[in-house]
mmCIF file of C-alpha atoms in Angstrom:
data_model
loop_
_atom_site.group_PDB
_atom_site.id
_atom_site.type_symbol
_atom_site.label_atom_id
_atom_site.label_comp_id
_atom_site.label_asym_id
_atom_site.label_seq_id
_atom_site.Cartn_x
_atom_site.Cartn_y
_atom_site.Cartn_z
ATOM 1 C CA UNK S 439 9.058 -0.833 -17.233
ATOM 2 C CA UNK S 440 10.183 -0.972 -13.602
ATOM 3 C CA UNK S 441 8.665 -4.358 -12.821
ATOM 4 C CA UNK S 442 11.770 -6.348 -13.754
ATOM 5 C CA UNK S 443 14.086 -4.055 -11.768
ATOM 6 C CA UNK S 444 11.944 -4.181 -8.628
ATOM 7 C CA UNK S 445 11.408 -7.927 -8.989
ATOM 8 C CA UNK S 446 15.185 -8.464 -8.989
ATOM 9 C CA UNK S 447 15.697 -6.037 -6.085
ATOM 10 C CA UNK S 448 13.040 -7.781 -4.026
ATOM 11 C CA UNK S 449 14.548 -11.173 -4.866
ATOM 12 C CA UNK S 450 17.977 -10.063 -3.619
ATOM 13 C CA UNK S 451 16.468 -8.452 -0.516
ATOM 14 C CA UNK S 452 14.497 -11.581 0.343
ATOM 15 C CA UNK S 453 17.701 -13.622 0.065
ATOM 16 C CA UNK S 454 19.399 -11.226 2.506
ATOM 17 C CA UNK S 455 16.484 -11.349 4.951
ATOM 18 C CA UNK S 456 16.419 -15.158 4.854
ATOM 19 C CA UNK S 457 20.144 -15.937 4.990
ATOM 20 C CA UNK S 458 21.795 -13.114 6.916
ATOM 21 C CA UNK S 459 20.777 -14.137 10.486
ATOM 22 C CA UNK S 460 22.674 -17.442 10.184
ATOM 23 C CA UNK S 461 25.342 -16.471 7.625
ATOM 24 C CA UNK S 462 29.020 -16.455 8.564
ATOM 25 C CA UNK S 463 32.356 -15.510 7.027
ATOM 26 C CA UNK S 464 32.453 -14.908 3.278
ATOM 27 C CA UNK S 465 28.713 -15.498 2.889
ATOM 28 C CA UNK S 466 27.914 -12.855 5.506
ATOM 29 C CA UNK S 467 30.226 -10.363 3.756
ATOM 30 C CA UNK S 468 28.587 -11.156 0.415
ATOM 31 C CA UNK S 469 25.134 -10.455 1.849
ATOM 32 C CA UNK S 470 26.369 -7.176 3.383
ATOM 33 C CA UNK S 471 27.743 -6.120 -0.009
ATOM 34 C CA UNK S 472 24.402 -6.948 -1.614
ATOM 35 C CA UNK S 473 22.587 -4.927 1.043
ATOM 36 C CA UNK S 474 24.826 -1.897 0.437
ATOM 37 C CA UNK S 475 24.274 -2.259 -3.307
ATOM 38 C CA UNK S 476 20.493 -2.297 -2.834
ATOM 39 C CA UNK S 477 20.675 0.733 -0.560
ATOM 40 C CA UNK S 478 22.669 2.741 -3.120
ATOM 41 C CA UNK S 479 20.418 1.611 -5.947
ATOM 42 C CA UNK S 480 17.207 2.515 -4.096
ATOM 43 C CA UNK S 481 18.594 5.985 -3.308
ATOM 44 C CA UNK S 482 19.566 6.469 -6.951
ATOM 45 C CA UNK S 483 16.179 5.318 -8.241
ATOM 46 C CA UNK S 484 14.354 7.598 -5.813
ATOM 47 C CA UNK S 485 16.516 10.608 -6.725
ATOM 48 C CA UNK S 486 15.766 10.055 -10.415
ATOM 49 C CA UNK S 487 12.076 9.473 -9.687
ATOM 50 C CA UNK S 488 11.744 12.679 -7.674
ATOM 51 C CA UNK S 489 13.594 14.694 -10.320
ATOM 52 C CA UNK S 490 11.264 13.332 -12.995
ATOM 53 C CA UNK S 491 8.168 13.994 -10.876
ATOM 54 C CA UNK S 492 9.288 17.601 -10.365
ATOM 55 C CA UNK S 493 9.776 18.144 -14.119
ATOM 56 C CA UNK S 494 6.373 16.570 -14.761
ATOM 57 C CA UNK S 495 4.799 18.868 -12.193
ATOM 58 C CA UNK S 496 6.374 21.975 -13.732
ATOM 59 C CA UNK S 497 5.098 20.970 -17.173
ATOM 60 C CA UNK S 498 1.593 20.345 -15.832
ATOM 61 C CA UNK S 499 1.556 23.787 -14.213
ATOM 62 C CA UNK S 500 2.671 25.507 -17.431
ATOM 63 C CA UNK S 501 0.207 23.857 -19.813
ATOM 64 C CA UNK S 502 -3.562 24.138 -20.018
ATOM 65 C CA UNK S 503 -5.056 20.674 -20.264
ATOM 66 C CA UNK S 504 -8.637 21.932 -20.076
ATOM 67 C CA UNK S 505 -9.001 22.635 -23.824
ATOM 68 C CA UNK S 506 -12.605 22.069 -24.935
ATOM 69 C CA UNK S 507 -13.039 19.110 -27.258
ATOM 70 C CA UNK S 508 -14.729 20.034 -30.545
ATOM 71 C CA UNK S 509 -17.315 17.273 -30.335
ATOM 72 C CA UNK S 510 -18.870 16.794 -26.923
ATOM 73 C CA UNK S 511 -19.176 13.293 -25.600
ATOM 74 C CA UNK S 512 -22.781 12.369 -24.704
ATOM 75 C CA UNK S 513 -23.324 12.523 -20.978
ATOM 76 C CA UNK S 514 -24.092 8.836 -20.663
ATOM 77 C CA UNK S 515 -20.832 7.935 -22.426
ATOM 78 C CA UNK S 516 -18.574 10.347 -20.548
ATOM 79 C CA UNK S 517 -15.781 8.517 -18.764
ATOM 80 C CA UNK S 518 -15.494 8.774 -15.008
ATOM 81 C CA UNK S 519 -13.085 11.466 -13.887
ATOM 82 C CA UNK S 520 -9.903 10.250 -12.257
ATOM 83 C CA UNK S 521 -9.547 10.999 -8.562
ATOM 84 C CA UNK S 522 -7.784 14.395 -8.396
ATOM 85 C CA UNK S 523 -5.352 13.340 -5.660
ATOM 86 C CA UNK S 524 -3.721 10.874 -8.051
ATOM 87 C CA UNK S 525 -2.113 13.838 -9.818
ATOM 88 C CA UNK S 526 -0.529 15.248 -6.655
ATOM 89 C CA UNK S 527 3.258 15.165 -6.509
ATOM 90 C CA UNK S 528 3.048 13.826 -2.957
ATOM 91 C CA UNK S 529 0.854 10.941 -4.161
ATOM 92 C CA UNK S 530 3.319 10.041 -6.913
ATOM 93 C CA UNK S 531 6.272 10.259 -4.537
ATOM 94 C CA UNK S 532 4.403 8.155 -1.963
ATOM 95 C CA UNK S 533 3.842 5.431 -4.550
ATOM 96 C CA UNK S 534 7.530 5.503 -5.395
ATOM 97 C CA UNK S 535 8.548 5.134 -1.767
ATOM 98 C CA UNK S 536 6.052 2.279 -1.308
ATOM 99 C CA UNK S 537 7.482 0.369 -4.277
ATOM 100 C CA UNK S 538 10.950 0.823 -2.803
ATOM 101 C CA UNK S 539 9.699 -0.560 0.531
ATOM 102 C CA UNK S 540 10.506 2.787 2.200
ATOM 103 C CA UNK S 541 7.344 2.753 4.287
ATOM 104 C CA UNK S 542 8.254 5.583 6.663
ATOM 105 C CA UNK S 543 8.818 7.960 3.742
ATOM 106 C CA UNK S 544 5.640 6.651 2.096
ATOM 107 C CA UNK S 545 3.648 7.509 5.219
ATOM 108 C CA UNK S 546 5.014 11.064 5.249
ATOM 109 C CA UNK S 547 3.807 11.653 1.685
ATOM 110 C CA UNK S 548 0.331 10.157 2.059
ATOM 111 C CA UNK S 549 -0.289 12.011 5.320
ATOM 112 C CA UNK S 550 0.026 15.172 3.238
ATOM 113 C CA UNK S 551 -2.372 13.762 0.641
ATOM 114 C CA UNK S 552 -5.158 13.103 3.151
ATOM 115 C CA UNK S 553 -4.802 16.599 4.594
ATOM 116 C CA UNK S 554 -6.182 17.804 1.257
ATOM 117 C CA UNK S 555 -8.249 14.728 0.360
ATOM 118 C CA UNK S 556 -9.267 13.064 3.650
ATOM 119 C CA UNK S 557 -11.660 10.662 1.903
ATOM 120 C CA UNK S 558 -9.148 9.301 -0.606
ATOM 121 C CA UNK S 559 -9.514 5.524 -0.474
ATOM 122 C CA UNK S 560 -6.223 4.971 -2.271
ATOM 123 C CA UNK S 561 -4.242 7.217 0.066
ATOM 124 C CA UNK S 562 -5.854 5.653 3.143
ATOM 125 C CA UNK S 563 -5.023 2.165 1.896
ATOM 126 C CA UNK S 564 -1.391 3.087 1.224
ATOM 127 C CA UNK S 565 -1.187 4.500 4.746
ATOM 128 C CA UNK S 566 -2.831 1.463 6.337
ATOM 129 C CA UNK S 567 -0.558 -1.069 4.633
ATOM 130 C CA UNK S 568 2.549 1.038 5.288
ATOM 131 C CA UNK S 569 1.693 1.371 8.979
ATOM 132 C CA UNK S 570 1.187 -2.393 9.167
ATOM 133 C CA UNK S 571 4.613 -2.891 7.608
ATOM 134 C CA UNK S 572 6.007 -0.557 10.275
ATOM 135 C CA UNK S 573 4.295 -2.564 13.019
ATOM 136 C CA UNK S 574 1.802 0.144 14.025
ATOM 137 C CA UNK S 575 -1.516 -1.696 14.088
ATOM 138 C CA UNK S 576 -3.527 1.085 15.729
ATOM 139 C CA UNK S 577 -2.532 3.651 13.095
ATOM 140 C CA UNK S 578 -3.405 1.142 10.365
ATOM 141 C CA UNK S 579 -6.737 0.497 12.100
ATOM 142 C CA UNK S 580 -7.704 4.189 12.004
ATOM 143 C CA UNK S 581 -7.227 4.397 8.234
ATOM 144 C CA UNK S 582 -8.950 1.103 7.451
ATOM 145 C CA UNK S 583 -11.840 2.035 9.724
ATOM 146 C CA UNK S 584 -12.170 5.400 7.948
ATOM 147 C CA UNK S 585 -12.357 3.541 4.634
ATOM 148 C CA UNK S 586 -15.403 1.539 5.754
ATOM 149 C CA UNK S 587 -17.604 4.632 5.636
ATOM 150 C CA UNK S 588 -16.520 5.381 2.075
ATOM 151 C CA UNK S 589 -16.540 1.979 0.371
ATOM 152 C CA UNK S 590 -19.474 1.041 -1.832
ATOM 153 C CA UNK S 591 -18.202 -2.263 -3.224
ATOM 154 C CA UNK S 592 -19.198 -5.190 -1.033
ATOM 155 C CA UNK S 593 -16.130 -7.324 -1.760
ATOM 156 C CA UNK S 594 -13.718 -4.504 -0.908
ATOM 157 C CA UNK S 595 -15.563 -3.797 2.335
ATOM 158 C CA UNK S 596 -15.324 -7.498 3.212
ATOM 159 C CA UNK S 597 -11.554 -7.407 2.633
ATOM 160 C CA UNK S 598 -11.210 -4.372 4.911
ATOM 161 C CA UNK S 599 -13.215 -6.075 7.681
ATOM 162 C CA UNK S 600 -10.900 -9.075 7.367
ATOM 163 C CA UNK S 601 -7.848 -6.786 7.658
ATOM 164 C CA UNK S 602 -9.319 -5.135 10.754
ATOM 165 C CA UNK S 603 -9.935 -8.573 12.229
ATOM 166 C CA UNK S 604 -6.287 -9.480 11.643
ATOM 167 C CA UNK S 605 -5.174 -6.396 13.547
ATOM 168 C CA UNK S 606 -7.330 -7.273 16.543
ATOM 169 C CA UNK S 607 -6.322 -10.942 16.430
ATOM 170 C CA UNK S 608 -2.626 -9.971 16.363
ATOM 171 C CA UNK S 609 -3.346 -7.989 19.536
ATOM 172 C CA UNK S 610 -4.947 -11.135 21.023
ATOM 173 C CA UNK S 611 -8.333 -9.413 21.139
ATOM 174 C CA UNK S 612 -9.872 -12.550 19.730
ATOM 175 C CA UNK S 613 -13.545 -11.876 20.498
ATOM 176 C CA UNK S 614 -13.438 -8.576 18.606
ATOM 177 C CA UNK S 615 -11.520 -10.253 15.796
ATOM 178 C CA UNK S 616 -14.131 -12.992 15.457
ATOM 179 C CA UNK S 617 -16.900 -10.398 15.111
ATOM 180 C CA UNK S 618 -14.962 -8.627 12.360
ATOM 181 C CA UNK S 619 -14.238 -11.854 10.482
ATOM 182 C CA UNK S 620 -17.930 -12.705 10.772
ATOM 183 C CA UNK S 621 -18.890 -9.363 9.232
ATOM 184 C CA UNK S 622 -16.438 -10.019 6.422
ATOM 185 C CA UNK S 623 -18.041 -13.388 5.669
ATOM 186 C CA UNK S 624 -21.535 -11.894 5.785
ATOM 187 C CA UNK S 625 -20.539 -9.467 3.041
ATOM 188 C CA UNK S 626 -18.614 -12.002 0.944
ATOM 189 C CA UNK S 627 -19.058 -15.676 1.932
ATOM 190 C CA UNK S 628 -16.665 -16.691 -0.857
ATOM 191 C CA UNK S 629 -13.725 -14.796 0.647
ATOM 192 C CA UNK S 630 -11.385 -17.524 1.958
ATOM 193 C CA UNK S 631 -9.255 -15.583 4.477
ATOM 194 C CA UNK S 632 -11.881 -14.853 7.186
ATOM 195 C CA UNK S 633 -12.720 -18.558 7.552
ATOM 196 C CA UNK S 634 -9.050 -19.410 8.101
ATOM 197 C CA UNK S 635 -8.665 -16.499 10.514
ATOM 198 C CA UNK S 636 -11.695 -17.569 12.538
ATOM 199 C CA UNK S 637 -9.973 -20.914 13.119
ATOM 200 C CA UNK S 638 -6.851 -19.046 14.268
ATOM 201 C CA UNK S 639 -9.016 -17.190 16.791
ATOM 202 C CA UNK S 640 -10.631 -20.423 17.942
ATOM 203 C CA UNK S 641 -7.239 -22.054 18.531
ATOM 204 C CA UNK S 642 -5.783 -18.805 19.919
ATOM 205 C CA UNK S 643 -2.801 -19.190 17.630
ATOM 206 C CA UNK S 644 -1.648 -19.695 14.064
ATOM 207 C CA UNK S 645 -0.904 -17.702 10.930
ATOM 208 C CA UNK S 646 -3.338 -14.917 10.089
ATOM 209 C CA UNK S 647 -4.250 -14.357 6.439
ATOM 210 C CA UNK S 648 -4.399 -10.623 5.847
ATOM 211 C CA UNK S 649 -5.466 -10.853 2.206
ATOM 212 C CA UNK S 650 -3.231 -10.574 -0.834
ATOM 213 C CA UNK S 651 -6.142 -9.201 -2.857
ATOM 214 C CA UNK S 652 -6.242 -6.060 -0.714
ATOM 215 C CA UNK S 653 -2.504 -5.472 -1.001
ATOM 216 C CA UNK S 654 -2.619 -6.118 -4.757
ATOM 217 C CA UNK S 655 -4.861 -3.060 -5.165
ATOM 218 C CA UNK S 656 -1.844 -0.830 -4.541
#
């Protein structure tokens, strides 16, 4: 239900980011007004989101959801239990901040999540991407590297190796980056980004491809 709202907000923000540096006069004032509007709207959305999350939390604490079902589901057909951290208020708030592009606030929330669930892949990924958005490659590295020991799916592990390679390449540590891109390709030869990134390392310059598939998991 929020997709349309956030799509429009991101569209307006992208226009501001693109045009503001060279805008003058009335156009510059228009972009400033749009920025102020987005700022007020994001604050309003977050206030409403946090109020809703608090009400949801109070309801969850007052109701017993562990009622035994009359007919037991056979063990082989029992659905996998959802990761418990997904129900934490801090997790929900962190997701809200991430969607509003408030990465600093997002980091604060997910740091609390991993204090209780240090092996949460989802929380670690939110932290890694948010730190990258904040320009802190080393902090992002620590969370992505922690994920490697937890991941079972080959394709996901390949995407994380590619992301780690991008961090090292952005630091001009090209030899390390090439090793990481190579590991990514060993795990998933069909993944396109590591091949492109290896060429960037070879030429010592160019646009790195972090991997939209990894970001799309959030």
